[in-house]
Amino acid sequence: MTDKERILNLVLGLTFDDHRKSTLQLALEQARHLIGYDKKQGISVDGYKYRGLKIKEIDGHITAEISEDNRPKDVLDICDAFSALSLYLIALDQLGHLFVKGKESVKVGEILKKAKIVEFGKDDTRKAIKQLRNSLCHNFGLANNRKPFYKFTLDFEKIDKIIEMPAKVWDGNWADKSEETQTTIYVFPMCSAIEKAIDSVISQYKNGKINCEIIDMEEIKSRFTVLQ
């Protein structure tokens, strides 16, 4: 195994190091914590409801106790969902920089295409998610000038959707905030789909189907890891 392969394996979470941490894995760990991700259950309404709580089962009844190192969390705390989704999109962006050639602006859309996950199969969906990444990661400060408005829902009922495009094109009037011009984001299904996309990309790397596009190992270390 080459030094470059070793550092890539660390970045992708395939190996671990006591003194160097993968920023990709740090983003994923925090996203999963905020959304209540469980390795067996995945992302679920109960996982989100009880995130940060100690769960106990007594005589067949589930109870939750607030742990000493976690604050009480409202089950409808949209802030945690926003933060989790932002971190998932950052993780996708990092994978895009590792495995996609081209301009920075195409990284998220192209890595979703490479992942070959059915939910991300349409061009307009990938474009909307790229724009969502830019908007969320700037705290809604750089909303795209074509589809600037997003509506978020924590609804688990429409699990077959991750995103719903606007019914009509926004005409540039910033006072127009009608639902018809908003792009609806189904937060939990989208986070679940991103989990699948990340797994797919890492699996393709392990099987030699995609290669890292960054040649300089020191660049990979500097951009995708931190020393502890």
PDB file of C-alpha atoms in Angstrom:
ATOM      1  CA  MET A   1       0.000   0.000   0.000  1.00  0.00           C
ATOM      2  CA  THR A   2       1.373   3.420  -0.965  1.00  0.00           C
ATOM      3  CA  ASP A   3       1.516   6.445   1.360  1.00  0.00           C
ATOM      4  CA  LYS A   4      -1.210   8.079  -0.741  1.00  0.00           C
ATOM      5  CA  GLU A   5      -3.465   5.040  -0.340  1.00  0.00           C
ATOM      6  CA  ARG A   6      -2.888   5.093   3.413  1.00  0.00           C
ATOM      7  CA  ILE A   7      -3.906   8.730   3.744  1.00  0.00           C
ATOM      8  CA  LEU A   8      -6.927   8.233   1.467  1.00  0.00           C
ATOM      9  CA  ASN A   9      -8.057   5.286   3.585  1.00  0.00           C
ATOM     10  CA  LEU A  10      -7.813   7.509   6.647  1.00  0.00           C
ATOM     11  CA  VAL A  11      -9.822  10.288   4.965  1.00  0.00           C
ATOM     12  CA  LEU A  12     -12.545   7.821   3.933  1.00  0.00           C
ATOM     13  CA  GLY A  13     -12.759   6.211   7.374  1.00  0.00           C
ATOM     14  CA  LEU A  14     -11.344   2.855   6.272  1.00  0.00           C
ATOM     15  CA  THR A  15      -8.443   3.180   8.720  1.00  0.00           C
ATOM     16  CA  PHE A  16      -7.765   5.300  11.812  1.00  0.00           C
ATOM     17  CA  ASP A  17      -4.854   7.230  13.291  1.00  0.00           C
ATOM     18  CA  ASP A  18      -4.333   8.371  16.877  1.00  0.00           C
ATOM     19  CA  HIS A  19      -2.768  11.689  15.848  1.00  0.00           C
ATOM     20  CA  ARG A  20      -4.377  12.626  12.530  1.00  0.00           C
ATOM     21  CA  LYS A  21      -8.142  12.972  11.969  1.00  0.00           C
ATOM     22  CA  SER A  22     -10.147  12.998   8.753  1.00  0.00           C
ATOM     23  CA  THR A  23     -12.209  16.169   8.359  1.00  0.00           C
ATOM     24  CA  LEU A  24     -14.636  14.156   6.226  1.00  0.00           C
ATOM     25  CA  GLN A  25     -15.203  11.688   9.061  1.00  0.00           C
ATOM     26  CA  LEU A  26     -15.484  14.488  11.633  1.00  0.00           C
ATOM     27  CA  ALA A  27     -18.252  16.068   9.521  1.00  0.00           C
ATOM     28  CA  LEU A  28     -20.046  12.728   9.220  1.00  0.00           C
ATOM     29  CA  GLU A  29     -19.756  11.939  12.930  1.00  0.00           C
ATOM     30  CA  GLN A  30     -21.270  15.295  13.873  1.00  0.00           C
ATOM     31  CA  ALA A  31     -24.004  15.031  11.231  1.00  0.00           C
ATOM     32  CA  ARG A  32     -24.970  11.573  12.478  1.00  0.00           C
ATOM     33  CA  HIS A  33     -24.994  12.762  16.072  1.00  0.00           C
ATOM     34  CA  LEU A  34     -27.270  15.706  15.250  1.00  0.00           C
ATOM     35  CA  ILE A  35     -29.716  13.643  13.164  1.00  0.00           C
ATOM     36  CA  GLY A  36     -29.785  10.670  15.564  1.00  0.00           C
ATOM     37  CA  TYR A  37     -28.288   8.197  13.082  1.00  0.00           C
ATOM     38  CA  ASP A  38     -28.018   4.572  14.164  1.00  0.00           C
ATOM     39  CA  LYS A  39     -25.947   1.935  12.334  1.00  0.00           C
ATOM     40  CA  LYS A  40     -28.796  -0.593  12.430  1.00  0.00           C
ATOM     41  CA  GLN A  41     -31.828   1.696  12.127  1.00  0.00           C
ATOM     42  CA  GLY A  42     -30.290   4.374   9.902  1.00  0.00           C
ATOM     43  CA  ILE A  43     -32.104   7.732  10.120  1.00  0.00           C
ATOM     44  CA  SER A  44     -35.527   7.545  11.727  1.00  0.00           C
ATOM     45  CA  VAL A  45     -38.054   9.706  13.542  1.00  0.00           C
ATOM     46  CA  ASP A  46     -37.342   7.910  16.836  1.00  0.00           C
ATOM     47  CA  GLY A  47     -33.606   8.305  16.343  1.00  0.00           C
ATOM     48  CA  TYR A  48     -34.114  12.038  15.898  1.00  0.00           C
ATOM     49  CA  LYS A  49     -36.576  12.245  18.755  1.00  0.00           C
ATOM     50  CA  TYR A  50     -34.182  10.631  21.223  1.00  0.00           C
ATOM     51  CA  ARG A  51     -30.910  12.051  19.887  1.00  0.00           C
ATOM     52  CA  GLY A  52     -28.513  12.966  22.689  1.00  0.00           C
ATOM     53  CA  LEU A  53     -30.521  11.008  25.248  1.00  0.00           C
ATOM     54  CA  LYS A  54     -29.741   7.808  27.129  1.00  0.00           C
ATOM     55  CA  ILE A  55     -32.335   5.196  26.226  1.00  0.00           C
ATOM     56  CA  LYS A  56     -33.404   2.549  28.742  1.00  0.00           C
ATOM     57  CA  GLU A  57     -35.885  -0.297  28.476  1.00  0.00           C
ATOM     58  CA  ILE A  58     -37.565  -1.263  31.731  1.00  0.00           C
ATOM     59  CA  ASP A  59     -40.221  -4.018  31.714  1.00  0.00           C
ATOM     60  CA  GLY A  60     -40.768  -3.531  28.006  1.00  0.00           C
ATOM     61  CA  HIS A  61     -41.183   0.248  28.272  1.00  0.00           C
ATOM     62  CA  ILE A  62     -38.766   2.681  26.628  1.00  0.00           C
ATOM     63  CA  THR A  63     -37.656   5.631  28.732  1.00  0.00           C
ATOM     64  CA  ALA A  64     -35.181   8.382  27.941  1.00  0.00           C
ATOM     65  CA  GLU A  65     -32.897  10.124  30.414  1.00  0.00           C
ATOM     66  CA  ILE A  66     -30.962  13.286  29.661  1.00  0.00           C
ATOM     67  CA  SER A  67     -27.281  12.436  29.852  1.00  0.00           C
ATOM     68  CA  GLU A  68     -24.975  14.705  31.826  1.00  0.00           C
ATOM     69  CA  ASP A  69     -23.105  15.891  28.734  1.00  0.00           C
ATOM     70  CA  ASN A  70     -26.122  16.713  26.566  1.00  0.00           C
ATOM     71  CA  ARG A  71     -28.694  19.457  26.732  1.00  0.00           C
ATOM     72  CA  PRO A  72     -32.451  18.723  26.518  1.00  0.00           C
ATOM     73  CA  LYS A  73     -33.532  18.607  22.879  1.00  0.00           C
ATOM     74  CA  ASP A  74     -36.948  19.500  21.505  1.00  0.00           C
ATOM     75  CA  VAL A  75     -38.091  16.799  19.056  1.00  0.00           C
ATOM     76  CA  LEU A  76     -38.892  19.544  16.547  1.00  0.00           C
ATOM     77  CA  ASP A  77     -35.527  21.280  16.869  1.00  0.00           C
ATOM     78  CA  ILE A  78     -35.032  22.278  13.240  1.00  0.00           C
ATOM     79  CA  CYS A  79     -31.636  23.762  14.076  1.00  0.00           C
ATOM     80  CA  ASP A  80     -30.103  20.304  14.543  1.00  0.00           C
ATOM     81  CA  ALA A  81     -31.650  19.095  11.289  1.00  0.00           C
ATOM     82  CA  PHE A  82     -30.252  22.115   9.405  1.00  0.00           C
ATOM     83  CA  SER A  83     -26.820  21.545  10.904  1.00  0.00           C
ATOM     84  CA  ALA A  84     -26.845  17.817  10.125  1.00  0.00           C
ATOM     85  CA  LEU A  85     -27.879  18.418   6.513  1.00  0.00           C
ATOM     86  CA  SER A  86     -25.191  21.105   6.120  1.00  0.00           C
ATOM     87  CA  LEU A  87     -22.513  18.700   7.372  1.00  0.00           C
ATOM     88  CA  TYR A  88     -23.736  15.915   5.077  1.00  0.00           C
ATOM     89  CA  LEU A  89     -23.467  18.308   2.134  1.00  0.00           C
ATOM     90  CA  ILE A  90     -19.966  19.326   3.238  1.00  0.00           C
ATOM     91  CA  ALA A  91     -19.025  15.630   3.279  1.00  0.00           C
ATOM     92  CA  LEU A  92     -20.359  15.242  -0.272  1.00  0.00           C
ATOM     93  CA  ASP A  93     -18.402  18.307  -1.346  1.00  0.00           C
ATOM     94  CA  GLN A  94     -15.198  16.827   0.078  1.00  0.00           C
ATOM     95  CA  LEU A  95     -15.786  13.556  -1.791  1.00  0.00           C
ATOM     96  CA  GLY A  96     -16.379  15.602  -4.934  1.00  0.00           C
ATOM     97  CA  HIS A  97     -13.027  17.321  -4.570  1.00  0.00           C
ATOM     98  CA  LEU A  98     -11.320  13.960  -4.109  1.00  0.00           C
ATOM     99  CA  PHE A  99     -12.964  12.053  -6.960  1.00  0.00           C
ATOM    100  CA  VAL A 100     -14.230  14.594  -9.521  1.00  0.00           C
ATOM    101  CA  LYS A 101     -12.289  16.574 -12.120  1.00  0.00           C
ATOM    102  CA  GLY A 102     -13.387  20.073 -13.099  1.00  0.00           C
ATOM    103  CA  LYS A 103     -14.455  23.330 -11.509  1.00  0.00           C
ATOM    104  CA  GLU A 104     -15.343  23.527  -7.827  1.00  0.00           C
ATOM    105  CA  SER A 105     -18.910  24.485  -8.741  1.00  0.00           C
ATOM    106  CA  VAL A 106     -19.609  21.036 -10.251  1.00  0.00           C
ATOM    107  CA  LYS A 107     -18.193  18.886  -7.453  1.00  0.00           C
ATOM    108  CA  VAL A 108     -21.403  18.152  -5.512  1.00  0.00           C
ATOM    109  CA  GLY A 109     -23.547  17.455  -8.582  1.00  0.00           C
ATOM    110  CA  GLU A 110     -20.925  15.245 -10.215  1.00  0.00           C
ATOM    111  CA  ILE A 111     -20.210  13.167  -7.109  1.00  0.00           C
ATOM    112  CA  LEU A 112     -23.953  12.530  -6.791  1.00  0.00           C
ATOM    113  CA  LYS A 113     -23.945  11.349 -10.407  1.00  0.00           C
ATOM    114  CA  LYS A 114     -21.013   9.027  -9.691  1.00  0.00           C
ATOM    115  CA  ALA A 115     -22.778   7.622  -6.633  1.00  0.00           C
ATOM    116  CA  LYS A 116     -25.558   6.246  -8.874  1.00  0.00           C
ATOM    117  CA  ILE A 117     -28.248   6.533  -6.189  1.00  0.00           C
ATOM    118  CA  VAL A 118     -31.731   6.585  -7.716  1.00  0.00           C
ATOM    119  CA  GLU A 119     -32.878   9.582  -5.649  1.00  0.00           C
ATOM    120  CA  PHE A 120     -30.170  11.708  -7.249  1.00  0.00           C
ATOM    121  CA  GLY A 121     -30.775  10.506 -10.798  1.00  0.00           C
ATOM    122  CA  LYS A 122     -32.204  13.725 -12.252  1.00  0.00           C
ATOM    123  CA  ASP A 123     -30.142  16.710 -13.377  1.00  0.00           C
ATOM    124  CA  ASP A 124     -32.484  19.275 -11.792  1.00  0.00           C
ATOM    125  CA  THR A 125     -32.351  17.425  -8.462  1.00  0.00           C
ATOM    126  CA  ARG A 126     -28.563  17.416  -8.408  1.00  0.00           C
ATOM    127  CA  LYS A 127     -28.485  21.087  -9.372  1.00  0.00           C
ATOM    128  CA  ALA A 128     -30.950  22.010  -6.610  1.00  0.00           C
ATOM    129  CA  ILE A 129     -28.855  20.121  -4.046  1.00  0.00           C
ATOM    130  CA  LYS A 130     -25.704  21.906  -5.228  1.00  0.00           C
ATOM    131  CA  GLN A 131     -27.509  25.231  -4.756  1.00  0.00           C
ATOM    132  CA  LEU A 132     -28.813  24.076  -1.377  1.00  0.00           C
ATOM    133  CA  ARG A 133     -25.254  23.291  -0.279  1.00  0.00           C
ATOM    134  CA  ASN A 134     -24.138  26.810  -1.194  1.00  0.00           C
ATOM    135  CA  SER A 135     -27.116  28.392   0.545  1.00  0.00           C
ATOM    136  CA  LEU A 136     -27.002  26.333   3.759  1.00  0.00           C
ATOM    137  CA  CYS A 137     -23.255  26.537   4.180  1.00  0.00           C
ATOM    138  CA  HIS A 138     -23.461  30.325   4.029  1.00  0.00           C
ATOM    139  CA  ASN A 139     -26.333  30.353   6.521  1.00  0.00           C
ATOM    140  CA  PHE A 140     -28.753  31.268   3.716  1.00  0.00           C
ATOM    141  CA  GLY A 141     -26.611  34.322   2.958  1.00  0.00           C
ATOM    142  CA  LEU A 142     -25.843  33.468  -0.671  1.00  0.00           C
ATOM    143  CA  ALA A 143     -29.171  32.150  -1.916  1.00  0.00           C
ATOM    144  CA  ASN A 144     -29.053  31.280  -5.596  1.00  0.00           C
ATOM    145  CA  ASN A 145     -30.591  33.929  -7.843  1.00  0.00           C
ATOM    146  CA  ARG A 146     -32.747  31.405  -9.718  1.00  0.00           C
ATOM    147  CA  LYS A 147     -34.217  29.295  -6.919  1.00  0.00           C
ATOM    148  CA  PRO A 148     -33.501  31.261  -3.765  1.00  0.00           C
ATOM    149  CA  PHE A 149     -36.269  29.997  -1.501  1.00  0.00           C
ATOM    150  CA  TYR A 150     -36.346  26.674   0.302  1.00  0.00           C
ATOM    151  CA  LYS A 151     -39.040  25.091   2.405  1.00  0.00           C
ATOM    152  CA  PHE A 152     -37.867  22.448   4.875  1.00  0.00           C
ATOM    153  CA  THR A 153     -39.945  19.671   6.348  1.00  0.00           C
ATOM    154  CA  LEU A 154     -39.210  17.007   8.946  1.00  0.00           C
ATOM    155  CA  ASP A 155     -42.119  14.964   7.618  1.00  0.00           C
ATOM    156  CA  PHE A 156     -41.375  11.220   7.545  1.00  0.00           C
ATOM    157  CA  GLU A 157     -44.552  10.324   5.670  1.00  0.00           C
ATOM    158  CA  LYS A 158     -43.271  11.208   2.180  1.00  0.00           C
ATOM    159  CA  ILE A 159     -40.245   8.947   2.387  1.00  0.00           C
ATOM    160  CA  ASP A 160     -40.273   8.447  -1.382  1.00  0.00           C
ATOM    161  CA  LYS A 161     -39.207  12.074  -1.901  1.00  0.00           C
ATOM    162  CA  ILE A 162     -36.025  13.903  -1.021  1.00  0.00           C
ATOM    163  CA  ILE A 163     -36.813  17.134  -2.829  1.00  0.00           C
ATOM    164  CA  GLU A 164     -39.775  18.745  -4.588  1.00  0.00           C
ATOM    165  CA  MET A 165     -39.116  21.321  -7.272  1.00  0.00           C
ATOM    166  CA  PRO A 166     -41.116  24.595  -7.393  1.00  0.00           C
ATOM    167  CA  ALA A 167     -44.437  24.613  -9.216  1.00  0.00           C
ATOM    168  CA  LYS A 168     -43.405  27.762 -11.070  1.00  0.00           C
ATOM    169  CA  VAL A 169     -40.157  29.563 -11.804  1.00  0.00           C
ATOM    170  CA  TRP A 170     -39.323  32.471  -9.523  1.00  0.00           C
ATOM    171  CA  ASP A 171     -39.508  35.725 -11.500  1.00  0.00           C
ATOM    172  CA  GLY A 172     -36.830  37.625  -9.556  1.00  0.00           C
ATOM    173  CA  ASN A 173     -39.245  39.392  -7.230  1.00  0.00           C
ATOM    174  CA  TRP A 174     -37.724  39.031  -3.743  1.00  0.00           C
ATOM    175  CA  ALA A 175     -41.081  39.806  -2.161  1.00  0.00           C
ATOM    176  CA  ASP A 176     -42.506  36.641  -3.734  1.00  0.00           C
ATOM    177  CA  LYS A 177     -42.212  33.942  -1.070  1.00  0.00           C
ATOM    178  CA  SER A 178     -45.189  31.865  -2.125  1.00  0.00           C
ATOM    179  CA  GLU A 179     -45.011  28.081  -1.783  1.00  0.00           C
ATOM    180  CA  GLU A 180     -45.300  27.750  -5.558  1.00  0.00           C
ATOM    181  CA  THR A 181     -41.816  29.238  -6.001  1.00  0.00           C
ATOM    182  CA  GLN A 182     -40.190  27.330  -3.132  1.00  0.00           C
ATOM    183  CA  THR A 183     -38.071  24.195  -3.395  1.00  0.00           C
ATOM    184  CA  THR A 184     -39.211  21.736  -0.700  1.00  0.00           C
ATOM    185  CA  ILE A 185     -36.493  19.789   1.106  1.00  0.00           C
ATOM    186  CA  TYR A 186     -37.454  16.580   2.894  1.00  0.00           C
ATOM    187  CA  VAL A 187     -34.633  16.604   5.430  1.00  0.00           C
ATOM    188  CA  PHE A 188     -34.617  13.038   6.779  1.00  0.00           C
ATOM    189  CA  PRO A 189     -35.034  11.221   3.438  1.00  0.00           C
ATOM    190  CA  MET A 190     -32.357  13.454   1.919  1.00  0.00           C
ATOM    191  CA  CYS A 191     -29.904  12.709   4.730  1.00  0.00           C
ATOM    192  CA  SER A 192     -30.635   8.988   4.297  1.00  0.00           C
ATOM    193  CA  ALA A 193     -30.018   9.244   0.539  1.00  0.00           C
ATOM    194  CA  ILE A 194     -26.736  11.079   1.162  1.00  0.00           C
ATOM    195  CA  GLU A 195     -25.667   8.280   3.520  1.00  0.00           C
ATOM    196  CA  LYS A 196     -26.264   5.813   0.663  1.00  0.00           C
ATOM    197  CA  ALA A 197     -24.377   8.033  -1.770  1.00  0.00           C
ATOM    198  CA  ILE A 198     -21.355   8.256   0.532  1.00  0.00           C
ATOM    199  CA  ASP A 199     -21.357   4.481   1.032  1.00  0.00           C
ATOM    200  CA  SER A 200     -21.555   3.993  -2.731  1.00  0.00           C
ATOM    201  CA  VAL A 201     -18.620   6.323  -3.458  1.00  0.00           C
ATOM    202  CA  ILE A 202     -16.417   4.698  -0.808  1.00  0.00           C
ATOM    203  CA  SER A 203     -17.369   1.225  -2.079  1.00  0.00           C
ATOM    204  CA  GLN A 204     -16.460   2.226  -5.648  1.00  0.00           C
ATOM    205  CA  TYR A 205     -13.095   3.499  -4.423  1.00  0.00           C
ATOM    206  CA  LYS A 206     -12.405   0.258  -2.554  1.00  0.00           C
ATOM    207  CA  ASN A 207     -13.277  -1.761  -5.673  1.00  0.00           C
ATOM    208  CA  GLY A 208     -11.054   0.355  -7.916  1.00  0.00           C
ATOM    209  CA  LYS A 209     -13.932   1.808  -9.957  1.00  0.00           C
ATOM    210  CA  ILE A 210     -13.068   5.432  -9.166  1.00  0.00           C
ATOM    211  CA  ASN A 211      -9.727   7.061  -8.419  1.00  0.00           C
ATOM    212  CA  CYS A 212      -8.593  10.091  -6.470  1.00  0.00           C
ATOM    213  CA  GLU A 213      -8.091  13.053  -8.818  1.00  0.00           C
ATOM    214  CA  ILE A 214      -5.640  14.826  -6.482  1.00  0.00           C
ATOM    215  CA  ILE A 215      -2.057  13.825  -7.242  1.00  0.00           C
ATOM    216  CA  ASP A 216      -0.170  15.533  -4.412  1.00  0.00           C
ATOM    217  CA  MET A 217      -0.373  13.527  -1.175  1.00  0.00           C
ATOM    218  CA  GLU A 218       0.557  16.576   0.899  1.00  0.00           C
ATOM    219  CA  GLU A 219      -2.414  18.424  -0.598  1.00  0.00           C
ATOM    220  CA  ILE A 220      -4.723  15.610   0.525  1.00  0.00           C
ATOM    221  CA  LYS A 221      -3.238  15.751   4.031  1.00  0.00           C
ATOM    222  CA  SER A 222      -3.545  19.522   4.246  1.00  0.00           C
ATOM    223  CA  ARG A 223      -7.076  19.804   2.851  1.00  0.00           C
ATOM    224  CA  PHE A 224      -8.739  16.699   4.269  1.00  0.00           C
ATOM    225  CA  THR A 225      -7.085  15.967   7.615  1.00  0.00           C
ATOM    226  CA  VAL A 226      -6.174  17.761  10.835  1.00  0.00           C
ATOM    227  CA  LEU A 227      -3.515  16.901  13.404  1.00  0.00           C
ATOM    228  CA  GLN A 228      -4.632  16.184  16.933  1.00  0.00           C
TER     229      GLN A 228
END
